[in-house]
Structures are given as C-alpha cells and as structure tokens.
XYZ file of C-alpha atoms in Angstrom:
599
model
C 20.153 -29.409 -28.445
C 16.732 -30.475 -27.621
C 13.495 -28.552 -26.384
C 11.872 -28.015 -23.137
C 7.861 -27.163 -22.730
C 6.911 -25.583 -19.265
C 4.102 -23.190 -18.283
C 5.778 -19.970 -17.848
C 6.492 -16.150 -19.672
C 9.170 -14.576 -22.114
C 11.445 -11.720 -22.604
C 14.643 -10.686 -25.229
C 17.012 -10.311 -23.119
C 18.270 -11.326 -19.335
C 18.981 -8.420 -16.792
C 20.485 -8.348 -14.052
C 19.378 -7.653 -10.555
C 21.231 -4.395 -10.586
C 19.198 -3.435 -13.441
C 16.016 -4.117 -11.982
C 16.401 -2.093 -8.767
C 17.882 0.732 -10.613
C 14.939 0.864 -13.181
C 12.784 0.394 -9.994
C 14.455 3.565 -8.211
C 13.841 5.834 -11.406
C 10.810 4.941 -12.066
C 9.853 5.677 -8.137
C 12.311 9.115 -7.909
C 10.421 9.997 -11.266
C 7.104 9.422 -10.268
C 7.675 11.472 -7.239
C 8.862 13.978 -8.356
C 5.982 14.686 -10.722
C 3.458 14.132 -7.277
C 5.826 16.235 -4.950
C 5.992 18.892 -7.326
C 2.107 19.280 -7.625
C 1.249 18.641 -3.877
C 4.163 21.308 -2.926
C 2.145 23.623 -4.780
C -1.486 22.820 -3.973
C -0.217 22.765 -0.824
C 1.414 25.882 -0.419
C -1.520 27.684 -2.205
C -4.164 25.777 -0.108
C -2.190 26.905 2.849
C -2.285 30.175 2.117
C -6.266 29.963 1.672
C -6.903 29.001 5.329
C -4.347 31.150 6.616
C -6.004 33.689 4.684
C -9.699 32.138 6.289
C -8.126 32.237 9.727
C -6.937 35.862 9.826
C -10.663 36.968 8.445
C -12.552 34.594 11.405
C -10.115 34.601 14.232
C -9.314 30.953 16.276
C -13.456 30.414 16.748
C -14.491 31.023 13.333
C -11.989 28.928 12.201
C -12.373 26.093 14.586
C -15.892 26.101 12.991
C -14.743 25.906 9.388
C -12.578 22.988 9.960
C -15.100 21.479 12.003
C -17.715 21.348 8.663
C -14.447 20.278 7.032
C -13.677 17.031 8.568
C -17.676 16.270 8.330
C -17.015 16.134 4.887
C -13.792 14.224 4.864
C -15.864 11.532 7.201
C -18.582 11.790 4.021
C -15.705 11.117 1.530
C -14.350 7.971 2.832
C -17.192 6.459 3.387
C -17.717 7.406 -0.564
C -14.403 6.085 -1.183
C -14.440 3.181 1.206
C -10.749 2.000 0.031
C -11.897 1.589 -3.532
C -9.585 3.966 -4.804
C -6.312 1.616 -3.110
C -7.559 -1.231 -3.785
C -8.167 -0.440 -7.666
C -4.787 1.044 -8.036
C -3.705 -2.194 -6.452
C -5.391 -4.260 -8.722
C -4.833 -2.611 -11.379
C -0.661 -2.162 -11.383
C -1.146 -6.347 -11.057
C -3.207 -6.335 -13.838
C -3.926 -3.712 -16.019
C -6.198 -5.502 -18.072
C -8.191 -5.373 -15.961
C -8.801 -1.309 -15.949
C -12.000 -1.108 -17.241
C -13.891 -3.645 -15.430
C -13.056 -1.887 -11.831
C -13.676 1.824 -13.059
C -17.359 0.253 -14.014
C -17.227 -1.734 -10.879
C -15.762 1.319 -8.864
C -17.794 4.543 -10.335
C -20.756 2.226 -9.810
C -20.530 2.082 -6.628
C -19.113 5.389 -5.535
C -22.226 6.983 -6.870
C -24.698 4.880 -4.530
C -22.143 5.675 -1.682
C -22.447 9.124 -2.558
C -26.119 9.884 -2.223
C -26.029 7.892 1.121
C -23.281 10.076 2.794
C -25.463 13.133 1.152
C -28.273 12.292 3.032
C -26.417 11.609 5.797
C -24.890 15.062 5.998
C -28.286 16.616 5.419
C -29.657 14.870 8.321
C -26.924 15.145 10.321
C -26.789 18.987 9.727
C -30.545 20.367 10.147
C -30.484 17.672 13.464
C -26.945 19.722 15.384
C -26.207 22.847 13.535
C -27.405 25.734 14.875
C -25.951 28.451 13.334
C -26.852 29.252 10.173
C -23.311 29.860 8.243
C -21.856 27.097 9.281
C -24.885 25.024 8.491
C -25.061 26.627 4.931
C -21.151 25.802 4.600
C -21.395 22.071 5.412
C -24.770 21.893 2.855
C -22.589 23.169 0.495
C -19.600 20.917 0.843
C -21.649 18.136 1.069
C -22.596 18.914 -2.741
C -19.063 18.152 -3.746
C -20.733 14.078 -3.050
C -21.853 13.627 -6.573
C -18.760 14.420 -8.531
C -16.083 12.862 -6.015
C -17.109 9.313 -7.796
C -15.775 10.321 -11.464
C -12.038 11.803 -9.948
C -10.080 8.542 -11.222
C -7.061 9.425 -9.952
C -6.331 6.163 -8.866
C -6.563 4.422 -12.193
C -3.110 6.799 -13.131
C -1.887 5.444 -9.768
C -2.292 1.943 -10.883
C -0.552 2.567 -14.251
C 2.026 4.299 -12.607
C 1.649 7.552 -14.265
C 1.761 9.946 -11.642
C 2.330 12.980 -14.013
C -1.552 12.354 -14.307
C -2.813 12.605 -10.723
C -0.295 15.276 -10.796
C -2.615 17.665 -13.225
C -5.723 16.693 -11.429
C -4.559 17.148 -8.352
C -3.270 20.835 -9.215
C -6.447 21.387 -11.127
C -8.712 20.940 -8.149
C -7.149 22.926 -5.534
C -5.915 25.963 -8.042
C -10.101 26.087 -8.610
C -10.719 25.963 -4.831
C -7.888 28.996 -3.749
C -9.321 30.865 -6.386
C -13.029 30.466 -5.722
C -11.894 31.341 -1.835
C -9.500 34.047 -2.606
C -12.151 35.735 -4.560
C -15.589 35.254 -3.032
C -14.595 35.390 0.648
C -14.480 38.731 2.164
C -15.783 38.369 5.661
C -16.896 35.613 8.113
C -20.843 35.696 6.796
C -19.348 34.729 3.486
C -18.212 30.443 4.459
C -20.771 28.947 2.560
C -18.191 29.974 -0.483
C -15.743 27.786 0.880
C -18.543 25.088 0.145
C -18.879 26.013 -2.983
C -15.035 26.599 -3.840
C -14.908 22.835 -2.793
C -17.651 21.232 -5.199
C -15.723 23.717 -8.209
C -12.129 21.778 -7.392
C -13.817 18.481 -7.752
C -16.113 18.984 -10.547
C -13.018 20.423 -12.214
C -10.652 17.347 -11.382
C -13.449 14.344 -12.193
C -14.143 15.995 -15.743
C -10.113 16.770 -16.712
C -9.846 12.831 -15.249
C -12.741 11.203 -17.069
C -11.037 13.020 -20.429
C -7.754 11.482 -19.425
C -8.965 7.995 -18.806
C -10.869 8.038 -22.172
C -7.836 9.798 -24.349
C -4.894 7.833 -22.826
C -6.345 4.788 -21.217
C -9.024 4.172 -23.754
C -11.562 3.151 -21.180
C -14.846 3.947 -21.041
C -17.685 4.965 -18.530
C -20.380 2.962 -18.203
C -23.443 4.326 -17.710
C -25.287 1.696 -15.969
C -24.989 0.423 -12.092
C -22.187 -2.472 -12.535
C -21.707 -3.701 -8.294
C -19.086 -6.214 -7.123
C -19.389 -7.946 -4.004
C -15.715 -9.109 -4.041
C -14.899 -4.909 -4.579
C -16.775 -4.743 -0.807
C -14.966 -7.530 0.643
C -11.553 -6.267 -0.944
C -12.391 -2.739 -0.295
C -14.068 -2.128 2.892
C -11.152 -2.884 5.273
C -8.948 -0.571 3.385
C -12.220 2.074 3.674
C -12.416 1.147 6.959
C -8.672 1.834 8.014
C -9.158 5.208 6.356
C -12.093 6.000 8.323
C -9.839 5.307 11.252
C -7.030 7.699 10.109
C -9.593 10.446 9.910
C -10.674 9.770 13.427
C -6.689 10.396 14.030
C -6.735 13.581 11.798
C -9.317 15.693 11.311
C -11.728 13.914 14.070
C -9.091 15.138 16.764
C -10.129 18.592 15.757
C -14.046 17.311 16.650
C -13.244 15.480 19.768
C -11.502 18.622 21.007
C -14.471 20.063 20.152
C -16.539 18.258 22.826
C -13.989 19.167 26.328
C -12.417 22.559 24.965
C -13.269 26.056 24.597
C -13.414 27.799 21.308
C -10.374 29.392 21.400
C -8.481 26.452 22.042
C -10.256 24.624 19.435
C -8.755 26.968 17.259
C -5.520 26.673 18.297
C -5.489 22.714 17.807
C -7.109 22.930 14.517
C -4.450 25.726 13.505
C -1.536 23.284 14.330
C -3.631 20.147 13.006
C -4.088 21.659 10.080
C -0.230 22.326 9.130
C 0.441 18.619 10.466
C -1.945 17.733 7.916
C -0.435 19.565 5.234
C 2.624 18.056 6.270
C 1.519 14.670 6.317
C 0.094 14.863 3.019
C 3.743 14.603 1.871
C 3.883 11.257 3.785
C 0.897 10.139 2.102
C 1.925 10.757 -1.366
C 4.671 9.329 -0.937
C 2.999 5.533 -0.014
C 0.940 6.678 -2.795
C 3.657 6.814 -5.257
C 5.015 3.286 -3.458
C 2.599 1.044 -3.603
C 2.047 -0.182 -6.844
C 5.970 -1.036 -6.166
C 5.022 -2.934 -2.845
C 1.957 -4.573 -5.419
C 4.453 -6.271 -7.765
C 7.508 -7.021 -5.490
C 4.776 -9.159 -3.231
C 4.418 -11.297 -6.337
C 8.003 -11.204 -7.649
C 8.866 -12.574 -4.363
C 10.014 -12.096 -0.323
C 13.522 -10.801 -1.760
C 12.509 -8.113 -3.834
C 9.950 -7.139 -1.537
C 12.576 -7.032 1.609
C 14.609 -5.116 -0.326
C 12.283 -2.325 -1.939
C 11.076 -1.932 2.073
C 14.664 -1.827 2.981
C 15.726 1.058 0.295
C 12.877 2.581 1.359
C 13.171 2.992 5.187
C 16.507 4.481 5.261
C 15.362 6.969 2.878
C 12.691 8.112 5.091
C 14.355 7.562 8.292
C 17.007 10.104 7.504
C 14.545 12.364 6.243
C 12.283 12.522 9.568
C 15.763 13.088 11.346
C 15.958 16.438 8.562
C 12.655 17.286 8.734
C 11.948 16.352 12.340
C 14.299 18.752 13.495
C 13.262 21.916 11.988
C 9.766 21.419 12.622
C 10.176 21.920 16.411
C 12.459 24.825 16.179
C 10.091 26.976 13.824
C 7.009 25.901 15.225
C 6.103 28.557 17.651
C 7.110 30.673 14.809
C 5.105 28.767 11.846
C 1.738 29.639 13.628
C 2.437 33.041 14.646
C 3.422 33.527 10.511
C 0.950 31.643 9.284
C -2.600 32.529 11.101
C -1.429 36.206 12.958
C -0.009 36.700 16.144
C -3.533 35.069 18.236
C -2.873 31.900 17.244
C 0.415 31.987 19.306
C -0.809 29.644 21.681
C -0.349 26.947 18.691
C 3.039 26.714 18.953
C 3.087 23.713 21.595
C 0.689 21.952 19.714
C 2.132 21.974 16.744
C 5.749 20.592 18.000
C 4.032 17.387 19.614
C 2.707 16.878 16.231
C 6.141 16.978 14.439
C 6.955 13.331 16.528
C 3.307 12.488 15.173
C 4.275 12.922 12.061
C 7.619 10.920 12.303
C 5.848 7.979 13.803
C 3.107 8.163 10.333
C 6.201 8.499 7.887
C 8.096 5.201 9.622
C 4.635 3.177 9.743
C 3.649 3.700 6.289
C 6.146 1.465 5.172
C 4.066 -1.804 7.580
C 1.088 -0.298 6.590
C 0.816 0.102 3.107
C 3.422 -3.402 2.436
C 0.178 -5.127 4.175
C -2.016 -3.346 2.026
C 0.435 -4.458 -1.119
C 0.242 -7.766 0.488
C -3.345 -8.029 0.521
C -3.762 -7.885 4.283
C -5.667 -4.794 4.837
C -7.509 -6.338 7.491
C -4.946 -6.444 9.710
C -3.836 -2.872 8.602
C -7.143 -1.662 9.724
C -7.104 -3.447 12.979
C -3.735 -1.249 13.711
C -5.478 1.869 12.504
C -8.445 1.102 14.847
C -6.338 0.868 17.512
C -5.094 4.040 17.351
C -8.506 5.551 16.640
C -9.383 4.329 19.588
C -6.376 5.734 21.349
C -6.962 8.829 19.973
C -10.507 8.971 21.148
C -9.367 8.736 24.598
C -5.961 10.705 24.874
C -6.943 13.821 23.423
C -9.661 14.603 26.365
C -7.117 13.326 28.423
C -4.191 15.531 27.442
C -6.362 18.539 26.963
C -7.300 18.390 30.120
C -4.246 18.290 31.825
C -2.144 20.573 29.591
C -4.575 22.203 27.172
C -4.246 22.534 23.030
C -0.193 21.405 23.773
C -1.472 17.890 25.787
C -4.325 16.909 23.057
C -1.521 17.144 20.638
C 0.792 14.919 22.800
C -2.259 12.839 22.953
C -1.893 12.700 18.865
C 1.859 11.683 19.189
C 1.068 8.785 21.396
C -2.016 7.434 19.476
C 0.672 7.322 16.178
C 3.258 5.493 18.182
C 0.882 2.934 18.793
C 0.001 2.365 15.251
C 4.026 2.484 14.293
C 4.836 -0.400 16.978
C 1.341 -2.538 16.454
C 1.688 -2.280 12.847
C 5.621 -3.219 13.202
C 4.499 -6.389 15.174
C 1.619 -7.064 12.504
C 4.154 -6.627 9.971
C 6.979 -8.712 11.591
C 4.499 -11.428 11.753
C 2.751 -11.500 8.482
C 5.293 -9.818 5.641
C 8.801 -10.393 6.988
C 8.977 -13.760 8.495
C 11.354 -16.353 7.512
C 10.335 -19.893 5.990
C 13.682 -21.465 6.956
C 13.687 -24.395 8.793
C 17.219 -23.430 10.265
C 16.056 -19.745 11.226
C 13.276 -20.234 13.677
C 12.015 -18.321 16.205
C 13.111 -17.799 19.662
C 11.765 -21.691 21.543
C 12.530 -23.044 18.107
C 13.967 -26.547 17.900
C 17.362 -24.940 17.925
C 17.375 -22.934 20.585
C 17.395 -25.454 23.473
C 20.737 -26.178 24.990
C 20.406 -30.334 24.099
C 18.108 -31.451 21.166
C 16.118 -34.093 22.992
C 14.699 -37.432 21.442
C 10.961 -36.248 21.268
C 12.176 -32.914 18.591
C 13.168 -35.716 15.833
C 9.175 -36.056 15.413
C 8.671 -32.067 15.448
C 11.743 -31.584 12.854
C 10.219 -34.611 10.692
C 6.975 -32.042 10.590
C 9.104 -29.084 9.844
C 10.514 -30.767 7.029
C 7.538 -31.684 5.602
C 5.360 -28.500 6.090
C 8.508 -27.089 4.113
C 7.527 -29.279 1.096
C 10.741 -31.760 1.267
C 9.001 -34.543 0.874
C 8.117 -37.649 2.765
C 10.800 -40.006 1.190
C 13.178 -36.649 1.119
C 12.419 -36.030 4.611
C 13.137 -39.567 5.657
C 16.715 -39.704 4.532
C 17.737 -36.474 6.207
C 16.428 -37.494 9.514
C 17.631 -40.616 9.004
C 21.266 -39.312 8.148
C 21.237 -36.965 10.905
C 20.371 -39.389 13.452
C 23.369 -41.510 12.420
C 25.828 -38.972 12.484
C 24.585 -37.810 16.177
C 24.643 -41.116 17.550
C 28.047 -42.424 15.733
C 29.100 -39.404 17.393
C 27.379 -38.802 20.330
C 25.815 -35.583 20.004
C 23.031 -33.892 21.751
C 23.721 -30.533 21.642
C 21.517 -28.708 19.310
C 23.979 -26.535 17.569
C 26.183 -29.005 16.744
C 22.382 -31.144 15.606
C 22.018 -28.025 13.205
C 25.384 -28.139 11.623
C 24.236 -31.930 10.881
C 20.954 -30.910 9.378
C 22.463 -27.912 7.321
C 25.276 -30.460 6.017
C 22.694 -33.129 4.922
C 20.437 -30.162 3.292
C 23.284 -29.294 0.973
C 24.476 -33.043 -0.073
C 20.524 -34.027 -0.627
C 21.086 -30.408 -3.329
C 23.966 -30.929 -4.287
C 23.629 -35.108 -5.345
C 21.786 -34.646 -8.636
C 24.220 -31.715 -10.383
C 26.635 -35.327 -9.948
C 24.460 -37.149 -12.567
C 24.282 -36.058 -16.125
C 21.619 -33.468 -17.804
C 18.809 -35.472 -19.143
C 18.706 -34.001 -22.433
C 22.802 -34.583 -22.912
C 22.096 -38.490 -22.622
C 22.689 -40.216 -26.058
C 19.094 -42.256 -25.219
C 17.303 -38.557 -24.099
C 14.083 -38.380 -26.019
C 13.928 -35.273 -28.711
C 11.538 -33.333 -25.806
C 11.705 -32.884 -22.309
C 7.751 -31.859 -21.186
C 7.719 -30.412 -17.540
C 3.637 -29.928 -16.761
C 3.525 -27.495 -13.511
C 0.509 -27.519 -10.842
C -0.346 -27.029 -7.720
C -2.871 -24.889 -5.732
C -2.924 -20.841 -5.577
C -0.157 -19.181 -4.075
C 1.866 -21.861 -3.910
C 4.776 -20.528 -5.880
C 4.523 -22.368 -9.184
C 5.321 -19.117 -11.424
C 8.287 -18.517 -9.113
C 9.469 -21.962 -9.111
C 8.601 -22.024 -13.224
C 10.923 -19.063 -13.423
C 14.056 -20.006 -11.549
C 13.874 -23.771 -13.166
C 14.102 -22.437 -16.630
C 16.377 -20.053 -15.691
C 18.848 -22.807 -14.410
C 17.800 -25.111 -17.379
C 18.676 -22.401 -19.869
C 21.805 -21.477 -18.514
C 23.214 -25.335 -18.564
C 22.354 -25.049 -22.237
C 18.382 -25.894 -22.746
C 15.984 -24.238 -25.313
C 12.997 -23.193 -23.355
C 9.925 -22.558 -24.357
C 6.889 -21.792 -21.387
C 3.147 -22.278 -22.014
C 0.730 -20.499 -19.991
C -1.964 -23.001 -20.031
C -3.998 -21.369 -16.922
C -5.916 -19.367 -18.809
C -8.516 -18.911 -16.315
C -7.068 -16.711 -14.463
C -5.604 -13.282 -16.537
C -3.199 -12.304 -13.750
C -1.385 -16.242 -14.398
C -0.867 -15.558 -17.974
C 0.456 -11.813 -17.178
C 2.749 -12.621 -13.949
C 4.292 -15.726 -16.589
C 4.798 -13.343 -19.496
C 6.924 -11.272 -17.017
C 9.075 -13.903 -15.513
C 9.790 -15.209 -19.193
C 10.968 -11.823 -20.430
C 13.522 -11.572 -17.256
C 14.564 -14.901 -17.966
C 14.834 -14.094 -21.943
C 12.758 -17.278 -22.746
C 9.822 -17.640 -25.442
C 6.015 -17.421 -23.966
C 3.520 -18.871 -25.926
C -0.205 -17.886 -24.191
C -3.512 -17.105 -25.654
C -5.889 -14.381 -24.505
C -7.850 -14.909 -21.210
C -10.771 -17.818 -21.109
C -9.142 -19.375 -24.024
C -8.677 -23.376 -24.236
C -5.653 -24.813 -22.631
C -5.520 -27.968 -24.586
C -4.592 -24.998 -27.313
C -2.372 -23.572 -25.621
C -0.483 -26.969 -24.877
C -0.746 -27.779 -28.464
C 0.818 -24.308 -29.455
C 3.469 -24.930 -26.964
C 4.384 -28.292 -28.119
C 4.718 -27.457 -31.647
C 6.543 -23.863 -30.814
C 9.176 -26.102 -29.263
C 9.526 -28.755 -32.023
C-alpha cells in the first residue's frame, strides 16, 4: 500500500462526532459548575453587603454609593479595554502563545491604569461636593493599580475555570469582610473604597502565583505594547464601555432627571438585575473559548454548539423569568427594608431585561468568537444610545418603574440588532442552491439573462471555470431538450448535474491501486488565509485513509504557530501521523521530514 504526503495534523485514534459533542458538553457543564458555584457565593455574600449598606444609608445614601461605584466600573473598562476577551480568545486558539499576551496585556493595563486614575482624580475634586462620597470614589479609584495583575482571563483561555473560580471568591470574601467590619454608619463609605482595593490586591497576587506555579509564565517587568492588542482589543473594550452605559450608567443618567429617593429605588432594583445578570455573563464567559475553536473547526460545529446552547438558555429564562416577577415586590422589600418598596416595579421590567441579555449573548459573544467584535460593539452602541434616551423618557412618565421599562427596551434592541448582525455574518449559508429571498431561484421562470449570474455563482463558489462550464452547459441542454423555464424545475437540473460532476471520479480507479501508480502520491496544499485549506486537508485524508491510504501530513507553514497547532488537531481526529517542527523553523525541513516519514 503506498504513501501519501499532505500538510496537515495527527491523532491515535478516530472519534466520532458523538464523542466530540459529548466531551464538549462536560467539559462546558464542568467548567460551569466550578464558575456558578463561586459567583453563587460571591454573589450572595456581596448581596448581603449592600443590603447591609442600604439599610445603614437609606435610598439617598445609597443612590450615592452606587453612583461612586459605576465611576469606577467606567475606570475599569477603560483599564481593561477588551484585553481580558480578547486574550482568553487568543489564547484557547493558541496557547502557546500565553506568555507573549500577559507581557503584551499587563503592559498595557498598567499605562491604562494611571490614565483612568487621573481621570477619576480630576473628575472627582472638579463635581463632588460632598466630602464622603468624594473620599469613597478616591479610594476606589486606588483599586487602578492592581486591577492589571488579576489574570483571570489567562485560566479562561486554558479553560480552567476552577481557577477564576478561587480568585474570584478570594476578592469579594476580602471585600464583605472589610465592609462587614469597618462600616458602622453612613460617615464611614470611604471603607467601602478601601474594602474594594483589598479584594483586588488579594485576587491579582493569588493569580500572578497561579500563572507562575501552573502555567509557568512569567511577568515581565518591562513595558512590552502591541498595536495589533489595540486594534484587536479596543472594539471589544469599547462594546463593554457600552454595556456599562446600559448597567450601571442607568443608575447615573437617572441621576440627572430624578430625585434622590427615586434614585435609590432604581439603583436598589439595578443592582439585583446586576447580580442577576452576572450569572448570564459567566456563563458566555465559560462559552467562549468553545465559540473560539468551533469557528475554526468549522460552520457545523459552530451551528451546533449555538444550537445546544440556545435551548438551554431559552428554557431557563422561561424558569427563571417567571419567578422573578412574582417575588419582585417582595425581593426589595427583603432585601433593602421596607422603604425601598417602591422598587418593586422596577425591578420586574428588569426581569424581561435580563431575558433579552441571556438570548443575545449567544450573537454577541459567537461574533466575538468569530472575530467580529466590531460589529458586536456597533449593537452594544446602539443600545447605549437607546438607553441614554429612554430612561429620562420613562422616568418621566412613570417614575423608577418607566426608567426600568426604558432598560427592557434598550436590551431588546441589542437582542434583535445583534440577531440581524448575526444572521448576516455567522449563520449564513454558502450554498449556491439555498439563496436568499430574490435569489436566482426564487423567480417564478428562470430567464435567459440568470445563466450569466449562475455562471458567477458557480465560480465565486470555487467550481472552477472549466467545472463551471460543463454544468451550465449540461443544464442548458436539458432545459431546452425539454423546454423548461420554470426555475424550480432549473434547480432540480442544477442539483442533478452537481451530484454526477461528484459522483464521476469515485467511477475511475484509486490512483495508488493502479499497477503503473508511482511508490508516492505528494499532495502540496496552498492557498490564501482563511480559505479553508486545513479543513479541506482534513476531510481529504480522512476520505483517502478510509479507501485504504497511509497518510502522513506535513505542516510546512511554519510561519504562522496557530497553522501548525489547528493541523496537529485535525490529524489526531483523523488518527493520521503529523510531522511539524517548532514555530519559525524551515519548511524545506519540514518537507524533507515528511517525505522520508512516509517512505
């Protein structure tokens, strides 16, 4: 039996798509499980801090607290700026490359950081006036300098959550506690400052330890910038900034039209959506580096995984949807006393907010997978800007209850502009027989000017020129012989000719099975980026080995780490030997390895 060299990847044994979607759903129910766990408990204990804040201060006191709050969140994210998502992302793709984006990351989350510090120090001696809250937002805006060394997105990007599970525990168990014990009264906020810089001081050091006992990566020391980590990361930063517009800048815009008392209120029921929403979050969290690698496996795995995915969460916003407005009135009056009543109207409007973020996520973060964040930030500006204006608008016309209606809407934009986005970009269909609504086929008679507009089709779908000129050819035969011009009956002409242009060569013998075949059959693959040649490597030797072939792949593109990495994976699927040399090396080697491998 003789040999065949291609430039692919390896494995030991075959399995079967069953296996990989149930290894796929463990891995996913296990992470999860590990990140619900610790944000049910931060959560509930964080909860139970503000509560606790809220009872001491009463709606206006509070209202002020969360006010300094979401100054800092605004201060974070533009630390962040979509760094931490777009490292996990690149790093679940490649995790060789771990210790070149912490550099590139930490690096430039520290400059980041003293810009938003300064910002916050302007921004607070220029429009606070009173001198608690002033001291509080100083204080918070100290947590700055350490937010750069929490890498919990590196343990995202490996995909062990049990990780960012420990840090994330770590950091708000230090905040209740700091809270619990130093606040007493309302003169005492700037402690909630402080409780905030202990949680993340406490987090970035138990993180850096991680990262250096179980990742064995380093910190480096010295500024290391990236300008592709701006152009990758900024849109994602960017969309984030927008979400926090939609958050925790609702409780600021309130700020502007309503009194203090119903900024209290709002910020009451905002913050329990939050909480709430948190669970949404994780969850995307714990899904994308999924989304990552089923955009390079291919449109089928991805379609699926998004598939799985939605009918999980749809049934559980039906669940959880359901409760929520029932127990509302009575979650507020539980939660903050018996004056935050008034809440309770908010805070159902907010459980159809919520629904609307849990469905979305799935567009959202698949174009973030996808490498689209652009046009993921464009939805999330949109409802920003919706935001911006409904809140005033509902407030005004049905107080605390209306602003939060005005959240609800601003999220149903997002869900339907990212669905469109999404429709558009992720889940369209290449298939010349599937078009769109005005497609060639969907015209009652197929007309003599479409045979030019199918040739293109045909072509733009890689066919080929001589391919493309027997099927048309073919096709017009059969429609005049017969004289058709409807353009259903035109289709089942095409399809037919499609599957005998397949089917013709599986009539000829395999090459290597000729008595004059020579001892080797080389197959060299190439072809621009993205244009499916590890894909098309794959399911070639995959049929090759099947009709009784010895394969052997070559990853020759050694330019380029993520080639050498997405090949080894295909070949170990496929159960085929990989021969590949470590990035930069010289493929002329590499060949030359191959070739003899396979002798």
């Amino acid at each position: 039996m003789n040999s065949l060299a291609i430039s692919l990847e390896s494995r030991d044994r075959e399995p079967t798509g069953r296996d990989e979607v149930n290894n796929v759903k463990v891995s996913l129910f296990k992470n999860f499980v590990f990140l619900f766990g610790a944000e049910a408990f931060t959560k509930l204990i964080t909860f139970a801090a503000f509560a606790y804040l809220a009872r001491i201060c009463g709606p206006a006191g509070f209202g002020y607290i969360e006010w300094a709050a979401a100054i800092l969140m605004c201060a974070s994210l533009v630390v962040d700026q979509g760094f931490s998502s777009y490292g996990a992302r690149e790093i679940a793709k490649n995790p060789d490359e771990t210790n070149r984006l912490v550099a590139e990351i930490v690096s430039a989350r520290f400059l980041l950081a003293a810009v938003s510090f300064v910002g916050i120090v302007v921004f607070a001696f220029t429009f606070v006036r009173e001198e608690n809250v002033l001291k509080l937002v100083l204080a918070y805006g100290l947590s700055l300098w350490t937010l750069p060394l929490l890498l919990q997105w590196v343990f995202q990007g490996h995909d062990r959550m049990k990780f960012v599970a420990i840090a994330q525990i770590l950091r708000q168990t230090v905040f209740v506690a700091v809270v619990i014990t130093m606040v007493r009264r309302a003169d005492d906020l700037v402690f909630v400052g402080f409780a905030e810089v202990a949680g993340v001081t406490t987090a970035a050091a138990v993180t850096v330890w991680m990262y250096r006992k179980f990742l064995s990566g380093k910190i480096l020391f010295r500024p290391v910038l990236s300008r592709r980590l701006f152009f990758e990361g900024v849109p994602i930063g960017m969309s984030q900034a927008f979400w926090v517009v939609r958050m925790f800048g609702a409780t600021l815009i309130l700020g502007l039209v309503a009194t203090a008392d119903d900024t209290g209120y709002f910020a009451g029921a905002m913050r329990i959506f939050i909480a709430l929403h948190t669970f949404v979050w994780l969850y995307y969290f714990n899904l994308l580096p999924s989304l990552s690698r089923a955009c390079t496996e291919g449109q089928e795995q991805f379609n699926t995984l998004i598939q799985r995915s939605m009918r999980i969460v749809i049934l559980g916003c039906i669940g959880v949807g359901a409760v929520w407005v029932l127990v509302a009135p009575w979650m507020m009056a539980t939660a903050y006393g018996q004056s935050f009543a008034n809440g309770g109207g908010a805070l159902q409007w907010l459980a159809g907010a919520w629904i609307a973020a849990a469905i979305s996520g799935h567009y959202r973060f698949g174009l973030i997978a996808a490498g689209q964040q652009k046009k993921e930030m464009l939805t999330s500006a949109l409802g920003a800007g919706m935001v911006m204006v409904l809140i005033p608008l509902g407030y005004l016309r049905n107080g605390p209850s209306g602003a939060a209606a005005g959240v609800f809407a601003a999220e149903v934009v997002v869900l339907m502009s990212a669905w469109l986005v999404a429709r558009r970009s992720l889940f369209r269909s290449h298939s010349v027989l599937d078009r769109p609504k005005g497609g060639l086929f969907e015209r009652a008679d197929f007309s003599d000017d479409l045979w030019d507009e199918l040739e293109e089709v045909l072509i733009g779908a890689d066919a080929g020129l001589e391919t493309t000129t027997v099927i048309i050819d073919a096709v017009k035969k059969r429609a005049k012989d017969e004289g058709v011009k409807q353009s259903a009956r035109v289709r089942d002409f095409l399809r037919e000719e499609l599957i005998d242009v397949l089917l013709e060569p599986a009539d000829d013998p395999l090459a290597w099975e000729d008595a004059d075949a020579p001892e080797m059959t080389i197959i060299l693959v190439v072809g621009v980026n993205g244009a499916g040649k590890t894909t098309s490597i794959a399911k070639l030797s995959h049929a090759l080995k099947r009709d009784g072939a010895t394969v052997v792949l070559g990853a020759a593109d050694t330019f380029r780490a993520a080639a050498t990495d997405q090949l080894k994976v295909w070949g170990e699927r496929i159960g085929v030997r990989v021969v590949a040399h470590q990035p930069g090396a010289d493929p002329g080697a590499v060949v030359f390895d191959t070739l003899s491998a396979a002798e």
